[in-house]
PDB file of N, CA and C in Angstrom:
ATOM      1  N   TRP A   1      18.456  24.661  16.252  1.00 65.00           N
ATOM      2  CA  TRP A   1      18.112  23.885  15.570  1.00 65.00           C
ATOM      3  C   TRP A   1      16.410  23.112  16.548  1.00 65.00           C
ATOM      4  N   LYS A   2      16.131  24.173  17.291  1.00 79.00           N
ATOM      5  CA  LYS A   2      14.873  23.850  17.772  1.00 79.00           C
ATOM      6  C   LYS A   2      13.496  24.383  16.849  1.00 79.00           C
ATOM      7  N   GLY A   3      12.239  23.521  17.014  1.00 82.00           N
ATOM      8  CA  GLY A   3      11.438  23.610  15.893  1.00 82.00           C
ATOM      9  C   GLY A   3      11.521  23.224  14.772  1.00 82.00           C
ATOM     10  N   SER A   4      13.006  23.020  14.328  1.00 88.00           N
ATOM     11  CA  SER A   4      13.391  22.345  12.819  1.00 88.00           C
ATOM     12  C   SER A   4      12.624  20.580  12.685  1.00 88.00           C
ATOM     13  N   VAL A   5      12.981  20.538  11.112  1.00 89.00           N
ATOM     14  CA  VAL A   5      12.483  18.719  11.433  1.00 89.00           C
ATOM     15  C   VAL A   5      13.716  18.816  10.422  1.00 89.00           C
ATOM     16  N   ALA A   6      14.685  19.095  10.991  1.00 90.00           N
ATOM     17  CA  ALA A   6      15.827  18.511  10.741  1.00 90.00           C
ATOM     18  C   ALA A   6      16.413  16.772  11.401  1.00 90.00           C
ATOM     19  N   PRO A   7      16.431  17.352  13.187  1.00 89.00           N
ATOM     20  CA  PRO A   7      17.171  16.120  13.420  1.00 89.00           C
ATOM     21  C   PRO A   7      15.855  14.623  13.318  1.00 89.00           C
ATOM     22  N   LYS A   8      15.132  15.279  12.985  1.00 88.00           N
ATOM     23  CA  LYS A   8      13.370  13.474  12.613  1.00 88.00           C
ATOM     24  C   LYS A   8      14.119  13.315  11.313  1.00 88.00           C
ATOM     25  N   ALA A   9      13.855  14.243  10.061  1.00 91.00           N
ATOM     26  CA  ALA A   9      14.704  14.390   8.978  1.00 91.00           C
ATOM     27  C   ALA A   9      16.312  12.849   9.112  1.00 91.00           C
ATOM     28  N   LEU A  10      16.852  13.991   9.601  1.00 92.00           N
ATOM     29  CA  LEU A  10      18.072  12.949   9.949  1.00 92.00           C
ATOM     30  C   LEU A  10      18.166  11.547  10.235  1.00 92.00           C
ATOM     31  N   ARG A  11      16.851  11.447  11.516  1.00 92.00           N
ATOM     32  CA  ARG A  11      17.310  10.319  11.957  1.00 92.00           C
ATOM     33  C   ARG A  11      17.054   8.862  11.067  1.00 92.00           C
ATOM     34  N   TRP A  12      16.225   9.378  10.631  1.00 91.00           N
ATOM     35  CA  TRP A  12      15.681   8.716   9.172  1.00 91.00           C
ATOM     36  C   TRP A  12      16.696   8.472   7.541  1.00 91.00           C
ATOM     37  N   ALA A  13      16.863   9.044   7.435  1.00 94.00           N
ATOM     38  CA  ALA A  13      18.047   9.324   6.610  1.00 94.00           C
ATOM     39  C   ALA A  13      19.352   8.168   6.697  1.00 94.00           C
ATOM     40  N   ILE A  14      20.134   9.427   7.716  1.00 95.00           N
ATOM     41  CA  ILE A  14      21.461   8.628   7.957  1.00 95.00           C
ATOM     42  C   ILE A  14      21.644   7.314   8.006  1.00 95.00           C
ATOM     43  N   PRO A  15      20.998   6.049   9.114  1.00 94.00           N
ATOM     44  CA  PRO A  15      20.871   5.386   8.423  1.00 94.00           C
ATOM     45  C   PRO A  15      20.464   4.260   7.374  1.00 94.00           C
ATOM     46  N   CYS A  16      19.474   4.853   6.769  1.00 94.00           N
ATOM     47  CA  CYS A  16      19.108   4.614   4.826  1.00 94.00           C
ATOM     48  C   CYS A  16      20.686   4.660   4.576  1.00 94.00           C
ATOM     49  N   SER A  17      20.738   6.255   4.475  1.00 95.00           N
ATOM     50  CA  SER A  17      22.447   6.448   3.414  1.00 95.00           C
ATOM     51  C   SER A  17      23.774   4.622   4.231  1.00 95.00           C
ATOM     52  N   LEU A  18      23.735   5.111   5.042  1.00 95.00           N
ATOM     53  CA  LEU A  18      24.598   3.637   5.667  1.00 95.00           C
ATOM     54  C   LEU A  18      23.877   2.816   4.845  1.00 95.00           C
ATOM     55  N   LEU A  19      22.951   2.121   5.095  1.00 94.00           N
ATOM     56  CA  LEU A  19      22.669   0.982   4.974  1.00 94.00           C
ATOM     57  C   LEU A  19      22.971   0.359   3.131  1.00 94.00           C
ATOM     58  N   SER A  20      22.105   2.078   2.480  1.00 93.00           N
ATOM     59  CA  SER A  20      22.359   1.558   0.943  1.00 93.00           C
ATOM     60  C   SER A  20      24.378   1.455   0.526  1.00 93.00           C
ATOM     61  N   VAL A  21      25.089   2.304   1.230  1.00 92.00           N
ATOM     62  CA  VAL A  21      26.782   2.353   0.832  1.00 92.00           C
ATOM     63  C   VAL A  21      27.351   1.061   1.294  1.00 92.00           C
ATOM     64  N   LEU A  22      26.492   0.235   2.390  1.00 90.00           N
ATOM     65  CA  LEU A  22      27.104  -1.520   3.052  1.00 90.00           C
ATOM     66  C   LEU A  22      26.369  -2.055   1.373  1.00 90.00           C
ATOM     67  N   CYS A  23      25.541  -1.624   1.118  1.00 85.00           N
ATOM     68  CA  CYS A  23      25.201  -2.488  -0.262  1.00 85.00           C
ATOM     69  C   CYS A  23      25.458  -2.164  -1.105  1.00 85.00           C
ATOM     70  N   HIS A  24      26.113  -1.453  -1.817  1.00 82.00           N
ATOM     71  CA  HIS A  24      26.313  -0.994  -2.442  1.00 82.00           C
ATOM     72  C   HIS A  24      27.449  -1.925  -2.672  1.00 82.00           C
ATOM     73  N   TYR A  25      28.481  -1.415  -1.769  1.00 82.00           N
ATOM     74  CA  TYR A  25      29.786  -2.384  -1.627  1.00 82.00           C
ATOM     75  C   TYR A  25      29.665  -3.886  -1.459  1.00 82.00           C
ATOM     76  N   LEU A  26      29.096  -4.209  -0.992  1.00 78.00           N
ATOM     77  CA  LEU A  26      28.594  -5.738  -0.678  1.00 78.00           C
ATOM     78  C   LEU A  26      27.817  -6.059  -2.399  1.00 78.00           C
ATOM     79  N   ILE A  27      27.813  -5.284  -2.902  1.00 73.00           N
ATOM     80  CA  ILE A  27      27.502  -5.754  -4.517  1.00 73.00           C
ATOM     81  C   ILE A  27      28.289  -5.651  -5.061  1.00 73.00           C
ATOM     82  N   ARG A  28      29.247  -4.879  -5.202  1.00 71.00           N
ATOM     83  CA  ARG A  28      30.654  -3.957  -5.992  1.00 71.00           C
ATOM     84  C   ARG A  28      31.455  -5.846  -5.861  1.00 71.00           C
ATOM     85  N   SER A  29      31.698  -6.375  -4.754  1.00 71.00           N
ATOM     86  CA  SER A  29      32.623  -7.116  -4.499  1.00 71.00           C
ATOM     87  C   SER A  29      32.412  -8.547  -4.481  1.00 71.00           C
ATOM     88  N   SER A  30      31.028  -8.645  -4.574  1.00 66.00           N
ATOM     89  CA  SER A  30      30.052 -10.880  -5.236  1.00 66.00           C
ATOM     90  C   SER A  30      30.751 -10.978  -6.296  1.00 66.00           C
ATOM     91  N   GLN A  31      30.761 -11.844  -5.687  1.00 57.00           N
ATOM     92  CA  GLN A  31      31.429 -13.182  -7.504  1.00 57.00           C
ATOM     93  C   GLN A  31      29.792 -13.181  -8.364  1.00 57.00           C
ATOM     94  N   ALA A  32      29.164 -13.182  -7.989  1.00 60.00           N
ATOM     95  CA  ALA A  32      27.807 -13.086  -8.287  1.00 60.00           C
ATOM     96  C   ALA A  32      27.310 -11.932  -8.997  1.00 60.00           C
ATOM     97  N   VAL A  33      28.274 -10.737  -9.291  1.00 59.00           N
ATOM     98  CA  VAL A  33      27.743  -9.475  -9.965  1.00 59.00           C
ATOM     99  C   VAL A  33      27.615  -9.959 -11.569  1.00 59.00           C
ATOM    100  N   ASP A  34      28.133 -10.530 -12.443  1.00 59.00           N
ATOM    101  CA  ASP A  34      28.538 -10.792 -13.481  1.00 59.00           C
ATOM    102  C   ASP A  34      26.955 -11.468 -13.958  1.00 59.00           C
ATOM    103  N   GLN A  35      26.536 -12.350 -12.827  1.00 61.00           N
ATOM    104  CA  GLN A  35      25.002 -13.241 -13.364  1.00 61.00           C
ATOM    105  C   GLN A  35      23.733 -11.872 -13.542  1.00 61.00           C
ATOM    106  N   LEU A  36      24.093 -11.115 -12.500  1.00 63.00           N
ATOM    107  CA  LEU A  36      22.794  -9.922 -12.267  1.00 63.00           C
ATOM    108  C   LEU A  36      22.967  -8.914 -13.189  1.00 63.00           C
ATOM    109  N   LEU A  37      23.963  -8.634 -13.677  1.00 64.00           N
ATOM    110  CA  LEU A  37      24.129  -7.023 -14.684  1.00 64.00           C
ATOM    111  C   LEU A  37      24.353  -8.182 -15.713  1.00 64.00           C
ATOM    112  N   MET A  38      24.366  -9.081 -16.118  1.00 63.00           N
ATOM    113  CA  MET A  38      23.981  -9.533 -17.573  1.00 63.00           C
ATOM    114  C   MET A  38      22.824  -9.394 -18.612  1.00 63.00           C
ATOM    115  N   PRO A  39      22.989  -8.865 -19.599  1.00 63.00           N
ATOM    116  CA  PRO A  39      21.918  -8.405 -20.189  1.00 63.00           C
ATOM    117  C   PRO A  39      20.059  -9.345 -20.362  1.00 63.00           C
ATOM    118  N   PRO A  40      19.389  -8.804 -20.507  1.00 63.00           N
ATOM    119  CA  PRO A  40      17.856  -9.095 -20.134  1.00 63.00           C
ATOM    120  C   PRO A  40      17.869 -10.314 -21.386  1.00 63.00           C
ATOM    121  N   SER A  41      17.087 -10.806 -22.083  1.00 66.00           N
ATOM    122  CA  SER A  41      16.929 -12.002 -23.385  1.00 66.00           C
ATOM    123  C   SER A  41      15.723 -11.118 -24.099  1.00 66.00           C
ATOM    124  N   SER A  42      15.881 -10.611 -25.072  1.00 70.00           N
ATOM    125  CA  SER A  42      13.986  -9.987 -25.876  1.00 70.00           C
ATOM    126  C   SER A  42      12.834  -9.968 -25.622  1.00 70.00           C
ATOM    127  N   SER A  43      12.580 -11.476 -24.693  1.00 69.00           N
ATOM    128  CA  SER A  43      10.543 -11.914 -24.183  1.00 69.00           C
ATOM    129  C   SER A  43      10.687 -11.068 -22.801  1.00 69.00           C
ATOM    130  N   GLU A  44      12.346 -11.155 -22.091  1.00 69.00           N
ATOM    131  CA  GLU A  44      12.206  -9.902 -21.214  1.00 69.00           C
ATOM    132  C   GLU A  44      12.312  -8.949 -21.343  1.00 69.00           C
ATOM    133  N   THR A  45      12.817  -8.468 -22.410  1.00 77.00           N
ATOM    134  CA  THR A  45      12.448  -6.852 -22.571  1.00 77.00           C
ATOM    135  C   THR A  45      10.891  -6.054 -23.141  1.00 77.00           C
ATOM    136  N   ALA A  46      10.551  -7.802 -24.153  1.00 81.00           N
ATOM    137  CA  ALA A  46       9.134  -6.710 -24.411  1.00 81.00           C
ATOM    138  C   ALA A  46       7.502  -7.263 -23.349  1.00 81.00           C
ATOM    139  N   ALA A  47       8.188  -8.188 -22.777  1.00 82.00           N
ATOM    140  CA  ALA A  47       7.634  -8.180 -21.103  1.00 82.00           C
ATOM    141  C   ALA A  47       7.926  -7.132 -20.338  1.00 82.00           C
ATOM    142  N   TRP A  48       8.737  -6.410 -20.256  1.00 81.00           N
ATOM    143  CA  TRP A  48       8.423  -5.165 -19.400  1.00 81.00           C
ATOM    144  C   TRP A  48       8.246  -4.115 -20.523  1.00 81.00           C
ATOM    145  N   THR A  49       8.289  -3.865 -21.805  1.00 86.00           N
ATOM    146  CA  THR A  49       7.792  -2.930 -22.125  1.00 86.00           C
ATOM    147  C   THR A  49       6.463  -2.531 -22.267  1.00 86.00           C
ATOM    148  N   MET A  50       5.783  -4.048 -22.160  1.00 89.00           N
ATOM    149  CA  MET A  50       4.493  -3.640 -22.324  1.00 89.00           C
ATOM    150  C   MET A  50       3.839  -3.953 -20.649  1.00 89.00           C
ATOM    151  N   PHE A  51       4.572  -4.760 -19.711  1.00 89.00           N
ATOM    152  CA  PHE A  51       4.193  -4.063 -18.762  1.00 89.00           C
ATOM    153  C   PHE A  51       4.130  -2.504 -18.214  1.00 89.00           C
ATOM    154  N   THR A  52       5.474  -1.701 -18.698  1.00 91.00           N
ATOM    155  CA  THR A  52       5.062  -0.023 -18.029  1.00 91.00           C
ATOM    156  C   THR A  52       4.210   0.633 -19.293  1.00 91.00           C
ATOM    157  N   TYR A  53       4.435  -0.379 -20.151  1.00 91.00           N
ATOM    158  CA  TYR A  53       3.619   0.776 -20.861  1.00 91.00           C
ATOM    159  C   TYR A  53       1.660   0.369 -20.535  1.00 91.00           C
ATOM    160  N   VAL A  54       1.531  -0.614 -20.459  1.00 92.00           N
ATOM    161  CA  VAL A  54      -0.276  -0.917 -19.051  1.00 92.00           C
ATOM    162  C   VAL A  54       0.030  -0.105 -18.097  1.00 92.00           C
ATOM    163  N   LEU A  55       1.154  -0.093 -17.543  1.00 92.00           N
ATOM    164  CA  LEU A  55       0.189   0.740 -16.188  1.00 92.00           C
ATOM    165  C   LEU A  55       0.469   2.261 -16.234  1.00 92.00           C
ATOM    166  N   GLY A  56       1.558   2.238 -17.483  1.00 91.00           N
ATOM    167  CA  GLY A  56       1.570   4.015 -17.599  1.00 91.00           C
ATOM    168  C   GLY A  56       0.240   4.310 -17.957  1.00 91.00           C
ATOM    169  N   PHE A  57      -0.404   3.527 -19.073  1.00 91.00           N
ATOM    170  CA  PHE A  57      -1.608   3.946 -19.519  1.00 91.00           C
ATOM    171  C   PHE A  57      -2.990   4.290 -18.283  1.00 91.00           C
ATOM    172  N   LEU A  58      -2.679   3.332 -17.456  1.00 91.00           N
ATOM    173  CA  LEU A  58      -3.458   2.912 -16.302  1.00 91.00           C
ATOM    174  C   LEU A  58      -3.491   4.143 -15.694  1.00 91.00           C
ATOM    175  N   LEU A  59      -1.888   4.737 -15.320  1.00 91.00           N
ATOM    176  CA  LEU A  59      -1.873   5.526 -14.314  1.00 91.00           C
ATOM    177  C   LEU A  59      -2.474   6.752 -15.367  1.00 91.00           C
ATOM    178  N   VAL A  60      -2.619   6.844 -16.268  1.00 92.00           N
ATOM    179  CA  VAL A  60      -2.693   8.450 -16.867  1.00 92.00           C
ATOM    180  C   VAL A  60      -4.044   7.899 -16.213  1.00 92.00           C
ATOM    181  N   PHE A  61      -5.146   6.865 -17.316  1.00 90.00           N
ATOM    182  CA  PHE A  61      -6.348   7.325 -16.824  1.00 90.00           C
ATOM    183  C   PHE A  61      -7.113   7.242 -15.423  1.00 90.00           C
ATOM    184  N   ARG A  62      -6.010   7.146 -14.891  1.00 91.00           N
ATOM    185  CA  ARG A  62      -6.767   7.410 -13.374  1.00 91.00           C
ATOM    186  C   ARG A  62      -6.598   8.396 -12.640  1.00 91.00           C
ATOM    187  N   ALA A  63      -5.402   9.440 -13.213  1.00 92.00           N
ATOM    188  CA  ALA A  63      -5.049  10.722 -13.146  1.00 92.00           C
ATOM    189  C   ALA A  63      -6.469  11.350 -13.568  1.00 92.00           C
ATOM    190  N   GLN A  64      -6.532  11.253 -15.100  1.00 92.00           N
ATOM    191  CA  GLN A  64      -7.239  11.517 -15.826  1.00 92.00           C
ATOM    192  C   GLN A  64      -9.220  12.042 -15.214  1.00 92.00           C
ATOM    193  N   LEU A  65      -9.128  10.360 -14.484  1.00 91.00           N
ATOM    194  CA  LEU A  65     -10.414  10.323 -13.687  1.00 91.00           C
ATOM    195  C   LEU A  65     -10.766  11.584 -12.766  1.00 91.00           C
ATOM    196  N   ALA A  66      -9.387  11.137 -12.002  1.00 93.00           N
ATOM    197  CA  ALA A  66      -9.685  11.643 -10.270  1.00 93.00           C
ATOM    198  C   ALA A  66      -9.795  13.506 -10.783  1.00 93.00           C
ATOM    199  N   TYR A  67      -9.499  13.802 -11.878  1.00 93.00           N
ATOM    200  CA  TYR A  67      -9.063  15.777 -12.118  1.00 93.00           C
ATOM    201  C   TYR A  67     -10.056  15.500 -12.645  1.00 93.00           C
ATOM    202  N   SER A  68     -11.029  15.406 -13.353  1.00 94.00           N
ATOM    203  CA  SER A  68     -12.506  15.496 -14.024  1.00 94.00           C
ATOM    204  C   SER A  68     -13.207  15.480 -12.309  1.00 94.00           C
ATOM    205  N   ARG A  69     -13.310  14.504 -11.643  1.00 94.00           N
ATOM    206  CA  ARG A  69     -13.782  14.506 -10.463  1.00 94.00           C
ATOM    207  C   ARG A  69     -14.250  15.309  -9.639  1.00 94.00           C
ATOM    208  N   TYR A  70     -12.727  15.882  -9.358  1.00 95.00           N
ATOM    209  CA  TYR A  70     -12.774  17.161  -8.907  1.00 95.00           C
ATOM    210  C   TYR A  70     -13.170  18.368  -9.451  1.00 95.00           C
ATOM    211  N   TRP A  71     -13.113  18.738 -10.980  1.00 96.00           N
ATOM    212  CA  TRP A  71     -13.623  19.594 -11.264  1.00 96.00           C
ATOM    213  C   TRP A  71     -15.417  19.659 -11.284  1.00 96.00           C
ATOM    214  N   GLU A  72     -15.952  18.273 -11.363  1.00 96.00           N
ATOM    215  CA  GLU A  72     -17.120  18.271 -11.459  1.00 96.00           C
ATOM    216  C   GLU A  72     -17.549  18.638  -9.599  1.00 96.00           C
ATOM    217  N   GLY A  73     -16.817  18.261  -8.846  1.00 96.00           N
ATOM    218  CA  GLY A  73     -17.259  18.421  -7.475  1.00 96.00           C
ATOM    219  C   GLY A  73     -16.837  19.857  -6.828  1.00 96.00           C
ATOM    220  N   LEU A  74     -16.057  20.671  -7.799  1.00 96.00           N
ATOM    221  CA  LEU A  74     -15.615  21.854  -7.368  1.00 96.00           C
ATOM    222  C   LEU A  74     -16.996  22.810  -7.988  1.00 96.00           C
ATOM    223  N   THR A  75     -17.526  22.705  -9.133  1.00 96.00           N
ATOM    224  CA  THR A  75     -18.495  23.072 -10.355  1.00 96.00           C
ATOM    225  C   THR A  75     -19.944  22.818  -9.200  1.00 96.00           C
ATOM    226  N   LEU A  76     -20.383  21.093  -8.380  1.00 96.00           N
ATOM    227  CA  LEU A  76     -21.317  21.596  -7.705  1.00 96.00           C
ATOM    228  C   LEU A  76     -21.692  21.851  -6.052  1.00 96.00           C
ATOM    229  N   LEU A  77     -20.237  22.261  -5.945  1.00 96.00           N
ATOM    230  CA  LEU A  77     -19.846  23.019  -4.626  1.00 96.00           C
ATOM    231  C   LEU A  77     -20.141  24.061  -5.130  1.00 96.00           C
ATOM    232  N   GLU A  78     -20.018  25.198  -5.794  1.00 96.00           N
ATOM    233  CA  GLU A  78     -19.285  26.265  -6.355  1.00 96.00           C
ATOM    234  C   GLU A  78     -21.443  26.634  -6.275  1.00 96.00           C
ATOM    235  N   ARG A  79     -22.002  25.901  -7.550  1.00 96.00           N
ATOM    236  CA  ARG A  79     -23.680  26.023  -8.206  1.00 96.00           C
ATOM    237  C   ARG A  79     -24.277  25.774  -6.291  1.00 96.00           C
ATOM    238  N   THR A  80     -24.137  24.923  -5.592  1.00 96.00           N
ATOM    239  CA  THR A  80     -24.911  25.214  -4.370  1.00 96.00           C
ATOM    240  C   THR A  80     -24.497  26.335  -3.475  1.00 96.00           C
ATOM    241  N   CYS A  81     -23.348  27.332  -3.406  1.00 95.00           N
ATOM    242  CA  CYS A  81     -23.013  27.753  -2.335  1.00 95.00           C
ATOM    243  C   CYS A  81     -24.268  29.006  -3.611  1.00 95.00           C
ATOM    244  N   GLY A  82     -24.071  28.732  -4.948  1.00 95.00           N
ATOM    245  CA  GLY A  82     -24.677  30.107  -5.215  1.00 95.00           C
ATOM    246  C   GLY A  82     -26.433  29.510  -5.237  1.00 95.00           C
ATOM    247  N   VAL A  83     -26.817  28.724  -5.184  1.00 95.00           N
ATOM    248  CA  VAL A  83     -27.914  28.611  -4.367  1.00 95.00           C
ATOM    249  C   VAL A  83     -28.137  28.923  -3.167  1.00 95.00           C
ATOM    250  N   TRP A  84     -27.660  28.861  -1.920  1.00 95.00           N
ATOM    251  CA  TRP A  84     -27.972  29.369  -0.984  1.00 95.00           C
ATOM    252  C   TRP A  84     -27.471  30.754  -0.698  1.00 95.00           C
ATOM    253  N   LEU A  85     -26.691  31.172  -1.486  1.00 94.00           N
ATOM    254  CA  LEU A  85     -26.431  32.353  -1.189  1.00 94.00           C
ATOM    255  C   LEU A  85     -27.946  33.675  -1.857  1.00 94.00           C
ATOM    256  N   ASN A  86     -28.482  32.890  -3.187  1.00 93.00           N
ATOM    257  CA  ASN A  86     -29.855  33.252  -3.913  1.00 93.00           C
ATOM    258  C   ASN A  86     -31.209  34.156  -2.616  1.00 93.00           C
ATOM    259  N   GLY A  87     -30.819  32.103  -2.344  1.00 93.00           N
ATOM    260  CA  GLY A  87     -31.827  31.719  -0.753  1.00 93.00           C
ATOM    261  C   GLY A  87     -32.051  32.360   0.643  1.00 93.00           C
ATOM    262  N   CYS A  88     -31.150  32.927   0.685  1.00 92.00           N
ATOM    263  CA  CYS A  88     -30.773  33.996   1.706  1.00 92.00           C
ATOM    264  C   CYS A  88     -31.254  35.850   1.697  1.00 92.00           C
ATOM    265  N   SER A  89     -30.047  35.776   0.332  1.00 92.00           N
ATOM    266  CA  SER A  89     -30.554  36.782  -0.421  1.00 92.00           C
ATOM    267  C   SER A  89     -32.394  37.257  -0.446  1.00 92.00           C
ATOM    268  N   ASN A  90     -33.065  36.400  -0.249  1.00 90.00           N
ATOM    269  CA  ASN A  90     -34.488  36.833  -1.329  1.00 90.00           C
ATOM    270  C   ASN A  90     -35.298  36.443   0.620  1.00 90.00           C
ATOM    271  N   LEU A  91     -34.609  35.876   1.045  1.00 87.00           N
ATOM    272  CA  LEU A  91     -35.226  36.240   2.776  1.00 87.00           C
ATOM    273  C   LEU A  91     -34.872  37.969   3.520  1.00 87.00           C
ATOM    274  N   ILE A  92     -33.900  38.164   3.184  1.00 81.00           N
ATOM    275  CA  ILE A  92     -33.528  39.734   3.513  1.00 81.00           C
ATOM    276  C   ILE A  92     -35.069  40.553   2.763  1.00 81.00           C
TER     277      ILE A  92
END
């Protein structure tokens, strides 16, 4: 175990696992489970559908924007390296 990340990971994983098992047991034994597990109304379903659609659209838009900025920065960096290489080559 020396030099391993397993002990540090288990320090976080075991308490979280035990807490989730406890929560699962408490929810299953509760009388309010029937009210929590009732199917949602159609207006709630429509609201969640719209929310997830908008959230997904915004997430994809931001990812595409970040991807295009990354490639633009990489292109400018390569161009700068080329200019510096050309300038140093002309000095020699």
